[in-house]
Amino acid sequence: MKGTVWICSYLALLLLQATAEEDDFSSVLRDRSHIDETLRLANEEKAADYAAAIQRLRKVYHTSIKPMEQAYRYNELRQHEISDGEITSKPMVLFLGPWSVGKSSMINYLLGLNDSPYQLYTGAEPTTSEFTVIMHGEKIRSVEGIVMAADSSRSFSPLEKFGQNFLEKLIGIEMPHKLLERVTFVDTPGIIENRKQQERGYPFNDVCQWFIDRADLIFVVFDPTKLDVGLELEMLFRQLKGRESQIRIILNKADNLATQDLMRVYGALFWSLAPLINVTEPPRVYVSSFWPYDYAPDTSRELFKREEISLLEDLNQVIENRMENKIAFIRQHAIRVRIHALLVDRYVQTFKDKMSFFSDPELVFQEIVDDPDKYYIFKSILAKTNVSKFDLPNRDAYRDFFGINPITNFKPLTAQCSYIGGCLLDKIEKAITNELPALLSSINSGKQPGLSSCELTGCGEKPKNRYRKN
C-alpha cells in the first residue's frame, strides 16, 4: 500500500514539473517584428490620393448608379443597400469557425494586445458570444451595437434589420493602431453544433451572410481537435459559395502535434471540407500557431513561420488593393443594377403589349410572371444587351419582387430620361464602361483621380434618348 502511494506521489510530482516547464516555455513571447515588416506598417500612406479616389467613387455612385437603384427598387430584390459608410469603409477581415479554435487569440496576436487590458477574452470554453468589430479610433473605447447601427457614418447601419436581440450581441472596440488604420477585424461567435440556431435569439446565419457579403478576406479557422462538420458549419460553407477567392482556411494550434500527426490532421481537414467546397482549385490552407507565445519544442518552427508570413502577405495584398477592390465591387454592383432595370423594363413592355381593353391586368401579369420564358423575358435581355447568362438573377425572385411592387409602379426605361439629367440607362452604362475603369486606371498608374473635362466645364451636349421611338 505504501509503495502504491509513493508511486502516485512521484507521478504527480513529475506531472507538476512538466506543467511548470510548459508554463515557463509558453510564457516566452514570440518576436513580432515580422508582422510590422510584412504589413509595412512603418510606411506612410498617401492619404490625399486615397481620399480623392473615394470622393470620386462616391460621386459616380450617387450620380450614375443610385438613381437607377431607386427607380427600380433594386434594394428590395437583393436587400443590399450601399451606404456612404460602406464606400468609405476600410477592408474588412472576417474570422469564422468553431468555438475555441483561436480566432480571438489570433486577433490579439496580430494587434499585439496580449496581456493588455484591451485584449479579447480567450479560453478553452466557448468565450465569444458576440460579433465583435475591432476598428480604428482616436482612443480606446467600446461602442454598443445600438450606437454602431444608429451612426450613419459607419457601414453597420443596415444591421438594425436583424432586431434588437442581435444589436445587444454586437459590440465595437475602437483603438489607435497602425494596422487598424488600414483594416477592420470582425470576430464572430464560434459555431456550436449541439445548439439550435434559434436559441441564439437572432438569425445567426443571416447575420453571417451580411458580414460575408462585405468581407474582403475571410479566415475560416480550425484546430486539430475540431475538424468534424455539423449542420451549422455546413450551412456556413453554403453561404460562402461564390466567395472562394476570399476564403483562407487556417489550421491553428499546429505546434500541438508531432509532424506525422500533423500530416494526418491536414489530410483529415481536407477530407471533411471536400464536400463543402465544390471548386476546381481549393482555398489556400495555412498551417501554424497564431498566438503570441513561442512555438512548442521539437516542432516545425521554420514551416510555421513561413506559413505565418504567407498569411500576412495575403492580408497585406488586401490592404494594398483596397481601393481597386472597392471600385471593382461598385462596378459589379452597377452591372447587377443595370441587369435588374433591363429585366423590369422588359416585364413592363411585355405587360403593356399583352394588355387589351377587356383584359384583366392581374391575370395577364400573373401569366407573365409565372412563365417568363414563354415571353422571352430573360432571353431577350441576353440577345439585345451585353449581359452574360451567368449574371442573370433567379426567375423566382421576380415573382416575390412583383408581389411586393406592382408592375404599374414602374416606368419603362424610355421614360427615365430628362433634358438636364439625361437617361438613367446611359448614365449607368457610362459608369460601367468608362468612369469606373478610368478611375481604376488612375489608381494603378499612380495619377491623382480628378474630374473629367466634361464634368469640369460641361460639354454642352443635349442628352440623347436612344430608346425613344421616332
XYZ file of C-alpha atoms in Angstrom:
470
model
C 0.000 0.000 0.000
C 2.810 2.385 0.895
C 4.520 1.532 -2.403
C 1.389 2.470 -4.342
C 1.070 5.787 -2.525
C 4.754 6.546 -3.207
C 4.376 5.803 -6.922
C 1.275 8.022 -7.166
C 3.057 10.851 -5.375
C 6.071 10.509 -7.671
C 3.900 10.607 -10.812
C 2.055 13.646 -9.505
C 5.379 15.387 -8.875
C 6.538 14.611 -12.430
C 3.275 15.964 -13.813
C 3.635 19.185 -11.828
C 7.226 19.602 -13.035
C 6.197 19.023 -16.650
C 3.346 21.527 -16.295
C 5.689 24.087 -14.756
C 8.202 23.618 -17.581
C 5.433 24.006 -20.156
C 4.190 27.180 -18.451
C 7.724 28.566 -18.414
C 8.114 27.814 -22.102
C 4.708 29.185 -23.070
C 5.442 32.405 -21.212
C 8.224 33.154 -23.711
C 6.759 35.693 -26.140
C 7.380 35.317 -29.836
C 9.132 38.033 -31.832
C 6.533 40.155 -33.661
C 8.831 42.306 -35.795
C 7.996 40.329 -38.949
C 4.331 41.415 -38.629
C 5.174 45.112 -38.924
C 7.661 44.420 -41.719
C 5.342 42.233 -43.808
C 2.374 44.570 -43.402
C 4.598 47.636 -43.982
C 3.077 49.423 -41.020
C 6.004 51.851 -40.838
C 5.253 53.184 -44.339
C 3.146 56.305 -44.599
C 0.030 56.104 -46.749
C -0.900 58.590 -49.464
C -3.987 59.754 -47.627
C -4.753 62.605 -50.038
C -4.793 60.362 -53.122
C -6.931 57.773 -51.345
C -9.427 60.414 -50.171
C -9.659 61.867 -53.697
C -10.381 58.432 -55.164
C -13.037 57.750 -52.531
C -14.730 61.067 -53.257
C -14.700 60.314 -56.982
C -16.180 56.872 -56.368
C -18.930 58.339 -54.171
C -19.785 60.851 -56.896
C -20.034 58.148 -59.572
C -22.242 56.017 -57.341
C -24.608 58.821 -56.321
C -24.981 60.363 -59.791
C -24.938 57.300 -62.055
C -25.914 54.180 -60.075
C -28.128 55.111 -57.141
C -30.846 56.840 -59.263
C -31.353 53.569 -61.165
C -31.422 51.633 -57.876
C -34.162 53.854 -56.537
C -36.188 53.986 -59.753
C -36.418 50.182 -59.989
C -36.192 49.366 -56.261
C -33.171 47.150 -56.598
C -32.627 47.011 -52.840
C -35.908 45.145 -52.420
C -34.618 42.428 -54.735
C -31.116 41.961 -53.306
C -31.551 43.610 -49.899
C -28.087 45.132 -50.190
C -28.148 48.876 -49.850
C -24.801 50.593 -50.312
C -24.277 53.482 -47.927
C -21.591 56.154 -47.867
C -20.185 54.387 -44.825
C -19.684 51.217 -46.864
C -17.982 53.098 -49.698
C -15.561 54.846 -47.341
C -15.050 51.881 -45.010
C -11.731 50.089 -44.619
C -11.256 46.494 -45.836
C -12.994 44.009 -43.559
C -11.342 40.774 -42.411
C -13.847 38.250 -41.074
C -12.958 35.396 -38.697
C -15.258 32.347 -38.776
C -15.021 28.833 -37.382
C -15.892 26.504 -34.488
C -15.640 27.639 -30.885
C -12.280 27.898 -29.122
C -10.099 27.364 -32.200
C -8.098 30.548 -31.609
C -9.964 33.254 -33.580
C -9.800 35.821 -30.765
C -6.217 34.812 -29.874
C -5.208 35.389 -33.492
C -6.613 38.922 -33.449
C -4.853 39.612 -30.134
C -1.597 38.390 -31.672
C -1.895 40.466 -34.863
C -2.634 43.617 -32.862
C -0.181 42.923 -30.031
C -2.916 43.049 -27.385
C -1.678 40.142 -25.310
C -1.654 40.816 -21.532
C -3.146 44.266 -22.125
C -6.429 45.357 -20.536
C -7.968 45.519 -24.016
C -7.249 42.034 -25.325
C -10.176 39.914 -26.483
C -11.134 37.319 -23.893
C -9.976 33.802 -24.764
C -10.327 30.392 -23.175
C -10.859 26.667 -23.712
C -14.622 27.062 -23.362
C -16.858 28.996 -25.793
C -15.929 32.580 -24.918
C -17.066 34.871 -27.749
C -20.855 35.137 -27.798
C -20.902 38.492 -29.612
C -19.985 39.776 -33.034
C -17.007 41.973 -32.143
C -15.841 44.653 -34.579
C -12.296 45.876 -33.892
C -11.694 49.195 -35.642
C -9.544 52.283 -35.515
C -10.305 55.175 -33.181
C -8.540 58.108 -31.589
C -8.794 56.497 -28.153
C -9.563 53.088 -26.727
C -13.255 52.620 -26.065
C -16.076 50.174 -26.622
C -19.145 51.012 -28.709
C -22.523 49.391 -28.166
C -24.247 47.739 -31.120
C -27.237 50.090 -31.000
C -24.835 53.050 -31.280
C -22.990 51.478 -34.230
C -26.263 50.829 -36.056
C -27.535 54.355 -35.411
C -24.365 56.027 -36.734
C -24.888 56.622 -40.451
C -21.206 57.453 -40.943
C -20.344 53.813 -40.245
C -21.135 50.894 -42.528
C -23.157 48.971 -39.918
C -26.486 50.827 -40.002
C -28.197 48.084 -42.120
C -27.698 45.655 -39.207
C -30.747 47.166 -37.500
C -32.947 44.908 -39.600
C -31.795 41.864 -37.577
C -33.509 43.155 -34.447
C -32.644 44.427 -31.011
C -31.635 40.988 -29.742
C -28.818 40.945 -32.277
C -27.729 44.529 -31.588
C -27.239 43.517 -27.964
C -24.825 40.868 -29.258
C -22.904 43.354 -31.417
C -20.043 45.302 -29.899
C -17.366 47.563 -31.348
C -13.904 48.207 -29.965
C -12.026 51.299 -31.106
C -8.314 51.772 -30.520
C -5.425 53.710 -32.061
C -3.371 51.180 -34.001
C -1.402 51.347 -37.270
C -2.943 48.161 -38.620
C -6.482 49.260 -37.769
C -5.926 52.451 -39.773
C -5.930 50.170 -42.829
C -8.218 47.261 -41.970
C -11.134 46.300 -39.692
C -11.342 42.909 -37.937
C -14.614 41.131 -37.138
C -14.593 38.327 -34.570
C -17.656 36.066 -34.629
C -19.241 33.648 -32.145
C -17.898 30.142 -32.505
C -20.060 27.545 -34.202
C -21.505 25.098 -31.658
C -23.096 22.168 -33.421
C -25.149 20.901 -30.480
C -27.016 24.189 -30.069
C -30.018 25.041 -32.199
C -29.712 28.246 -34.162
C -32.965 29.718 -32.837
C -31.614 29.545 -29.291
C -29.249 32.391 -30.150
C -32.212 34.759 -30.210
C -31.382 36.239 -33.626
C -30.907 34.940 -37.215
C -27.267 33.860 -36.905
C -26.872 32.662 -40.499
C -28.435 35.831 -41.922
C -26.070 37.983 -39.869
C -23.097 35.883 -41.020
C -24.246 36.331 -44.621
C -24.332 40.112 -44.160
C -20.725 40.141 -42.992
C -19.639 37.596 -45.632
C -21.088 39.777 -48.417
C -18.988 42.717 -47.228
C -15.770 40.979 -46.205
C -12.615 41.445 -48.267
C -10.878 38.461 -46.662
C -12.457 35.547 -44.784
C -10.406 33.427 -42.376
C -12.104 30.109 -41.540
C -10.186 28.807 -38.526
C -9.922 25.198 -37.316
C -7.753 23.430 -34.798
C -6.676 19.749 -34.708
C -9.415 18.804 -32.232
C -12.376 20.322 -34.129
C -12.396 19.002 -37.682
C -15.875 17.462 -37.770
C -18.523 19.183 -39.853
C -22.035 19.625 -38.460
C -25.188 21.258 -39.768
C -24.302 24.823 -38.785
C -20.810 24.647 -40.309
C -22.244 23.054 -43.442
C -24.738 25.908 -43.727
C -21.901 28.400 -43.278
C -19.964 26.931 -46.208
C -23.091 27.101 -48.367
C -23.188 30.810 -47.608
C -19.528 31.107 -48.643
C -20.174 29.780 -52.155
C -19.134 32.292 -54.750
C -16.593 33.833 -52.375
C -13.938 31.122 -52.704
C -11.266 33.598 -53.822
C -11.590 35.411 -50.498
C -11.556 32.338 -48.255
C -8.416 31.272 -46.391
C -8.502 28.103 -44.297
C -6.345 28.200 -41.157
C -5.277 25.078 -39.257
C -4.372 26.708 -35.965
C -2.507 25.321 -32.917
C -0.430 23.164 -35.258
C 2.543 23.117 -32.866
C 0.496 20.930 -30.501
C 1.135 17.966 -32.815
C 4.135 15.998 -33.934
C 4.939 16.228 -37.647
C 3.434 12.847 -38.510
C 0.222 13.573 -36.624
C 0.042 16.998 -38.251
C 0.109 15.415 -41.719
C -2.767 13.135 -40.750
C -4.799 16.027 -39.359
C -4.110 18.077 -42.510
C -5.478 15.248 -44.643
C -8.485 14.827 -42.349
C -9.259 18.546 -42.662
C -9.344 18.312 -46.459
C -11.442 15.163 -46.234
C -14.004 16.970 -44.052
C -14.132 20.103 -46.203
C -14.032 18.485 -49.661
C -17.840 18.004 -49.946
C -18.405 21.616 -48.855
C -16.023 23.423 -51.234
C -17.080 22.481 -54.748
C -14.414 24.310 -56.755
C -11.612 23.164 -59.039
C -8.915 24.891 -57.019
C -9.259 24.535 -53.218
C -8.751 27.532 -50.935
C -5.312 28.197 -49.526
C -4.687 26.442 -46.190
C -2.263 27.954 -43.668
C -0.790 25.690 -41.004
C 0.709 27.416 -37.982
C 0.061 28.544 -34.415
C -1.284 32.085 -34.303
C -0.794 33.314 -30.774
C 1.878 35.411 -29.066
C 3.831 32.633 -27.333
C 6.730 30.718 -28.779
C 6.210 27.504 -30.715
C 6.282 24.243 -28.796
C 9.694 22.486 -28.805
C 10.510 19.817 -31.380
C 8.017 21.121 -33.932
C 8.347 22.524 -37.466
C 9.173 26.079 -36.383
C 10.518 27.212 -39.759
C 7.464 25.871 -41.588
C 5.099 27.607 -39.193
C 6.998 30.874 -39.513
C 6.879 30.761 -43.320
C 3.167 29.943 -43.250
C 2.523 32.884 -40.957
C 4.440 35.267 -43.218
C 2.485 33.966 -46.242
C -0.784 34.707 -44.457
C 0.437 38.204 -43.554
C 1.358 38.801 -47.204
C -2.188 37.782 -48.161
C -3.547 40.273 -45.660
C -1.201 42.950 -46.968
C -2.435 42.360 -50.529
C -5.977 43.102 -49.388
C -4.773 46.309 -47.726
C -2.708 47.388 -50.736
C -5.537 46.654 -53.196
C -8.391 48.023 -51.090
C -9.192 50.869 -53.484
C -9.095 48.626 -56.539
C -11.315 46.063 -54.789
C -13.800 48.754 -53.780
C -14.040 50.098 -57.348
C -14.485 46.568 -58.687
C -17.207 45.908 -56.099
C -19.126 49.075 -57.034
C -18.806 48.221 -60.729
C -20.109 44.696 -60.123
C -22.987 46.196 -58.158
C -23.714 48.600 -61.031
C -23.830 45.702 -63.516
C -26.399 43.915 -61.337
C -28.484 47.077 -61.023
C -28.417 47.553 -64.816
C -29.494 43.950 -65.434
C -32.327 44.345 -62.922
C -33.510 47.539 -64.614
C -33.418 45.890 -68.053
C -35.446 42.944 -66.767
C -38.064 45.129 -65.086
C -38.279 47.198 -68.284
C -38.845 44.020 -70.281
C -41.590 42.898 -67.885
C -43.252 46.325 -68.217
C -43.073 46.267 -72.040
C -44.442 42.729 -72.222
C -47.285 43.612 -69.852
C -48.249 46.629 -71.980
C -48.088 44.606 -75.204
C -50.357 41.877 -73.820
C -52.914 44.194 -72.277
C -56.115 44.933 -74.161
C -59.286 46.821 -73.315
C -61.006 43.677 -71.988
C -58.012 42.113 -70.249
C -57.736 41.599 -66.523
C -54.412 43.233 -65.538
C -53.765 40.856 -62.631
C -54.358 37.719 -64.707
C -52.217 38.996 -67.585
C -49.277 39.861 -65.399
C -49.585 36.689 -63.321
C -49.249 34.679 -66.521
C -46.099 36.630 -67.462
C -44.511 36.211 -64.017
C -45.338 32.505 -63.799
C -43.754 31.703 -67.168
C -41.298 34.440 -68.223
C -39.606 32.097 -70.728
C -42.830 31.927 -72.724
C -42.466 35.663 -73.386
C -38.672 35.559 -73.796
C -38.135 37.955 -70.871
C -34.651 36.722 -69.998
C -33.617 35.547 -73.459
C -34.359 38.956 -74.962
C -32.005 40.581 -72.448
C -29.229 38.197 -73.480
C -29.888 38.811 -77.165
C -30.061 42.606 -77.127
C -27.569 43.599 -74.454
C -24.039 42.759 -73.421
C -25.115 40.604 -70.473
C -23.810 37.173 -69.525
C -26.358 34.469 -68.781
C -24.388 33.707 -65.605
C -25.175 37.200 -64.278
C -28.941 36.857 -64.619
C -30.828 36.652 -61.304
C -33.180 33.856 -60.335
C -36.527 33.945 -62.153
C -38.425 33.046 -58.971
C -37.025 36.142 -57.250
C -39.128 38.331 -59.555
C -42.320 36.581 -58.561
C -41.682 37.722 -54.983
C -40.403 41.113 -56.142
C -43.537 41.935 -58.126
C -45.678 40.536 -55.328
C -44.466 43.467 -53.231
C -44.051 46.016 -56.030
C -46.930 46.158 -58.541
C -45.836 46.358 -62.171
C -47.787 49.586 -62.590
C -45.381 51.334 -60.204
C -42.567 51.190 -62.773
C -41.905 53.259 -65.851
C -40.142 51.848 -68.923
C -36.539 52.868 -69.473
C -37.605 55.119 -72.354
C -39.433 57.293 -69.825
C -36.472 57.511 -67.437
C -34.852 60.462 -69.205
C -34.750 64.184 -68.611
C -33.356 67.115 -70.571
C -30.977 68.156 -67.791
C -30.134 64.835 -66.159
C -30.025 62.619 -69.214
C -31.117 58.958 -69.316
C -30.613 56.695 -66.338
C -29.520 53.786 -68.523
C -26.956 55.902 -70.388
C -25.509 57.153 -67.114
C -25.117 53.732 -65.533
C -23.622 52.288 -68.734
C -21.168 55.171 -68.849
C -20.185 54.437 -65.247
C -19.660 50.739 -66.029
C -17.763 51.143 -69.282
C -15.906 54.438 -68.826
C -15.903 56.167 -65.453
C -15.129 53.275 -63.108
C -12.473 51.693 -65.389
C -10.882 55.158 -65.785
C -10.809 55.600 -62.014
C -9.238 52.163 -61.657
C -6.600 53.021 -64.267
C -5.758 56.257 -62.474
C -5.204 54.326 -59.243
C -2.971 51.736 -60.915
C -0.940 54.364 -62.771
C -0.444 56.471 -59.658
C -2.220 59.508 -61.106
C -4.442 61.512 -58.811
C -8.052 60.873 -59.832
C -9.913 64.006 -60.795
C -12.990 65.130 -62.621
C -13.250 64.632 -66.339
C -13.120 67.675 -68.596
C -16.861 67.430 -69.279
C -17.631 67.409 -65.562
C -15.418 70.447 -65.012
C -16.604 72.649 -67.864
C -19.692 70.956 -69.219
C -19.675 69.549 -72.722
C -22.853 71.353 -73.691
C -24.324 68.314 -75.406
C -28.041 67.757 -75.478
C -28.811 64.421 -73.764
C -29.977 61.830 -76.252
C -32.628 59.241 -75.590
C -31.654 56.380 -77.853
C -34.619 54.332 -76.706
C -37.287 56.845 -77.700
C -39.277 55.822 -80.745
C -39.155 58.332 -83.576
